[in-house]
Amino acid sequence: MLSPTTGYAGSSSGQIYQTLDGGTSWSPVAETGRAVSDITFVSPTVGYAVGANSLFLKTTDGGATWVAKEAGGGQKLTSVRCATVDRCVATTEAGTLLVRTIDGGATFSTPTPATDRILAAAFASETRVVAAGKVGASVISD
């Protein structure tokens, strides 16, 4: 939830929905054409959504509009976490790499996190990512 009353949800059919009444009702605000796996907001105006076939969207107006960014690679992105409005990391369903942007989605890099599958990642600080996955795998960046 962006606030106690405003929130967003994605669907497997590619819709992004918005609630303005704490989840009582939902309205579609975007059609992506690809399944949406995760949505996160970094501020009241800046948010990101990720999903199938490297879907990576950004909003700078509180979710009213969503702009596609070219993450590349054809991976299913499963989650996104951000340290700032520009610095984010997304995990992939395959768990073989992370997708990272440090400029709000203008460019992306895909570091290989570990030999074991990585299924979750988040920022411990503005520049340090902590990731975990299968078989007890854990990775910390510096």
Short mmCIF file of C-alpha atoms in Angstrom, two decimals:
data_model
loop_
_atom_site.label_atom_id
_atom_site.label_comp_id
_atom_site.label_asym_id
_atom_site.label_seq_id
_atom_site.Cartn_x
_atom_site.Cartn_y
_atom_site.Cartn_z
CA MET A 1 0.00 0.00 0.00
CA LEU A 2 1.21 3.45 -0.89
CA SER A 3 -0.90 4.86 1.95
CA PRO A 4 -3.64 3.46 4.21
CA THR A 5 -6.10 3.99 1.37
CA THR A 6 -4.04 3.93 -1.86
CA GLY A 7 -2.46 0.79 -3.25
CA TYR A 8 -1.56 -1.05 -6.44
CA ALA A 9 -1.72 -4.66 -7.57
CA GLY A 10 -0.66 -6.47 -10.71
CA SER A 11 -2.31 -9.40 -12.43
CA SER A 12 -1.23 -12.41 -14.46
CA SER A 13 -3.23 -10.95 -17.36
CA GLY A 14 -1.02 -7.83 -17.40
CA GLN A 15 -3.26 -5.32 -15.68
CA ILE A 16 -2.17 -2.89 -12.98
CA TYR A 17 -5.00 -2.00 -10.63
CA GLN A 18 -5.34 0.88 -8.18
CA THR A 19 -7.40 1.19 -5.02
CA LEU A 20 -8.18 4.53 -3.42
CA ASP A 21 -10.37 3.14 -0.62
CA GLY A 22 -8.11 0.68 1.18
CA GLY A 23 -8.90 -2.25 -1.10
CA THR A 24 -12.68 -2.14 -1.14
CA SER A 25 -12.71 -1.41 -4.87
CA TRP A 26 -10.06 -1.65 -7.60
CA SER A 27 -9.79 0.10 -10.98
CA PRO A 28 -7.44 -0.73 -13.85
CA VAL A 29 -4.85 2.01 -14.52
CA ALA A 30 -2.51 0.26 -16.97
CA GLU A 31 -2.42 -2.66 -19.40
CA THR A 32 1.05 -4.11 -19.86
CA GLY A 33 0.34 -7.11 -22.10
CA ARG A 34 2.56 -9.20 -19.79
CA ALA A 35 2.00 -10.71 -16.35
CA VAL A 36 2.91 -8.33 -13.50
CA SER A 37 4.76 -10.06 -10.63
CA ASP A 38 5.57 -7.23 -8.23
CA ILE A 39 4.99 -3.52 -7.65
CA THR A 40 6.91 -1.31 -5.24
CA PHE A 41 6.91 2.41 -4.49
CA VAL A 42 10.04 4.25 -3.41
CA SER A 43 8.28 7.55 -2.77
CA PRO A 44 4.71 8.84 -3.07
CA THR A 45 5.34 9.52 -6.78
CA VAL A 46 8.01 7.03 -7.95
CA GLY A 47 7.22 3.34 -8.27
CA TYR A 48 8.29 0.29 -10.26
CA ALA A 49 6.55 -2.82 -11.55
CA VAL A 50 8.18 -5.99 -12.92
CA GLY A 51 6.97 -9.13 -14.60
CA ALA A 52 7.07 -11.57 -17.51
CA ASN A 53 9.47 -11.24 -20.43
CA SER A 54 11.66 -8.64 -18.67
CA LEU A 55 8.72 -6.31 -17.97
CA PHE A 56 10.09 -3.29 -16.10
CA LEU A 57 7.80 -0.27 -15.68
CA LYS A 58 8.28 3.04 -13.89
CA THR A 59 5.80 5.63 -12.69
CA THR A 60 6.76 9.15 -11.66
CA ASP A 61 3.23 10.42 -11.05
CA GLY A 62 2.06 8.19 -8.22
CA GLY A 63 0.82 5.40 -10.48
CA ALA A 64 -1.39 7.37 -12.85
CA THR A 65 0.84 6.38 -15.80
CA TRP A 66 3.44 3.65 -16.23
CA VAL A 67 6.35 3.83 -18.71
CA ALA A 68 8.10 0.70 -20.00
CA LYS A 69 11.87 0.51 -19.60
CA GLU A 70 13.98 -1.91 -21.63
CA ALA A 71 15.48 -4.39 -19.15
CA GLY A 72 16.26 -6.95 -21.89
CA GLY A 73 17.12 -10.59 -21.55
CA GLY A 74 13.65 -12.12 -21.78
CA GLN A 75 13.70 -13.15 -18.10
CA LYS A 76 10.60 -13.31 -15.91
CA LEU A 77 11.28 -10.66 -13.26
CA THR A 78 9.69 -11.75 -9.98
CA SER A 79 10.42 -8.97 -7.50
CA VAL A 80 11.86 -5.46 -7.36
CA ARG A 81 13.36 -3.58 -4.43
CA CYS A 82 14.83 -0.08 -4.45
CA ALA A 83 17.21 1.84 -2.21
CA THR A 84 16.49 5.19 -3.88
CA VAL A 85 14.23 6.47 -6.65
CA ASP A 86 16.97 5.49 -9.14
CA ARG A 87 18.75 2.45 -7.64
CA CYS A 88 16.80 -0.84 -7.89
CA VAL A 89 17.41 -4.56 -8.15
CA ALA A 90 15.05 -7.20 -9.53
CA THR A 91 15.17 -10.96 -9.12
CA THR A 92 14.41 -13.46 -11.88
CA GLU A 93 12.34 -16.63 -11.80
CA ALA A 94 15.34 -18.65 -12.98
CA GLY A 95 17.45 -17.20 -10.14
CA THR A 96 20.57 -17.16 -12.31
CA LEU A 97 21.05 -13.40 -12.34
CA LEU A 98 19.84 -10.12 -10.89
CA VAL A 99 18.72 -7.14 -12.94
CA ARG A 100 20.06 -3.85 -11.61
CA THR A 101 19.57 -0.20 -12.50
CA ILE A 102 21.31 2.76 -10.88
CA ASP A 103 19.66 5.42 -13.05
CA GLY A 104 15.94 4.79 -12.69
CA GLY A 105 15.69 2.33 -15.55
CA ALA A 106 17.62 4.25 -18.21
CA THR A 107 20.19 1.42 -18.26
CA PHE A 108 20.43 -2.05 -16.74
CA SER A 109 23.16 -4.50 -15.81
CA THR A 110 22.78 -8.19 -15.02
CA PRO A 111 25.34 -9.38 -12.48
CA THR A 112 25.48 -13.12 -11.85
CA PRO A 113 24.88 -13.37 -8.11
CA ALA A 114 25.96 -16.93 -7.22
CA THR A 115 26.26 -20.49 -8.44
CA ASP A 116 23.06 -21.40 -6.55
CA ARG A 117 19.70 -19.90 -7.51
CA ILE A 118 18.97 -16.48 -5.98
CA LEU A 119 15.27 -15.94 -5.28
CA ALA A 120 15.14 -12.73 -3.22
CA ALA A 121 17.20 -9.55 -3.00
CA ALA A 122 16.90 -6.27 -1.13
CA PHE A 123 19.03 -3.30 -0.18
CA ALA A 124 20.70 -3.31 3.23
CA SER A 125 21.92 0.23 2.53
CA GLU A 126 21.86 2.55 -0.46
CA THR A 127 24.72 0.66 -2.10
CA ARG A 128 24.70 -2.82 -0.50
CA VAL A 129 22.44 -5.61 -1.79
CA VAL A 130 21.74 -8.74 0.23
CA ALA A 131 20.36 -11.74 -1.65
CA ALA A 132 19.26 -15.23 -0.64
CA GLY A 133 18.20 -18.35 -2.45
CA LYS A 134 18.20 -22.11 -2.82
CA VAL A 135 20.37 -24.42 -0.74
CA GLY A 136 21.10 -21.64 1.75
CA ALA A 137 22.78 -19.39 -0.81
CA SER A 138 23.42 -15.86 0.37
CA VAL A 139 25.23 -13.02 -1.35
CA ILE A 140 26.24 -9.57 -0.14
CA SER A 141 27.50 -6.89 -2.52
CA ASP A 142 29.80 -4.01 -1.66
#
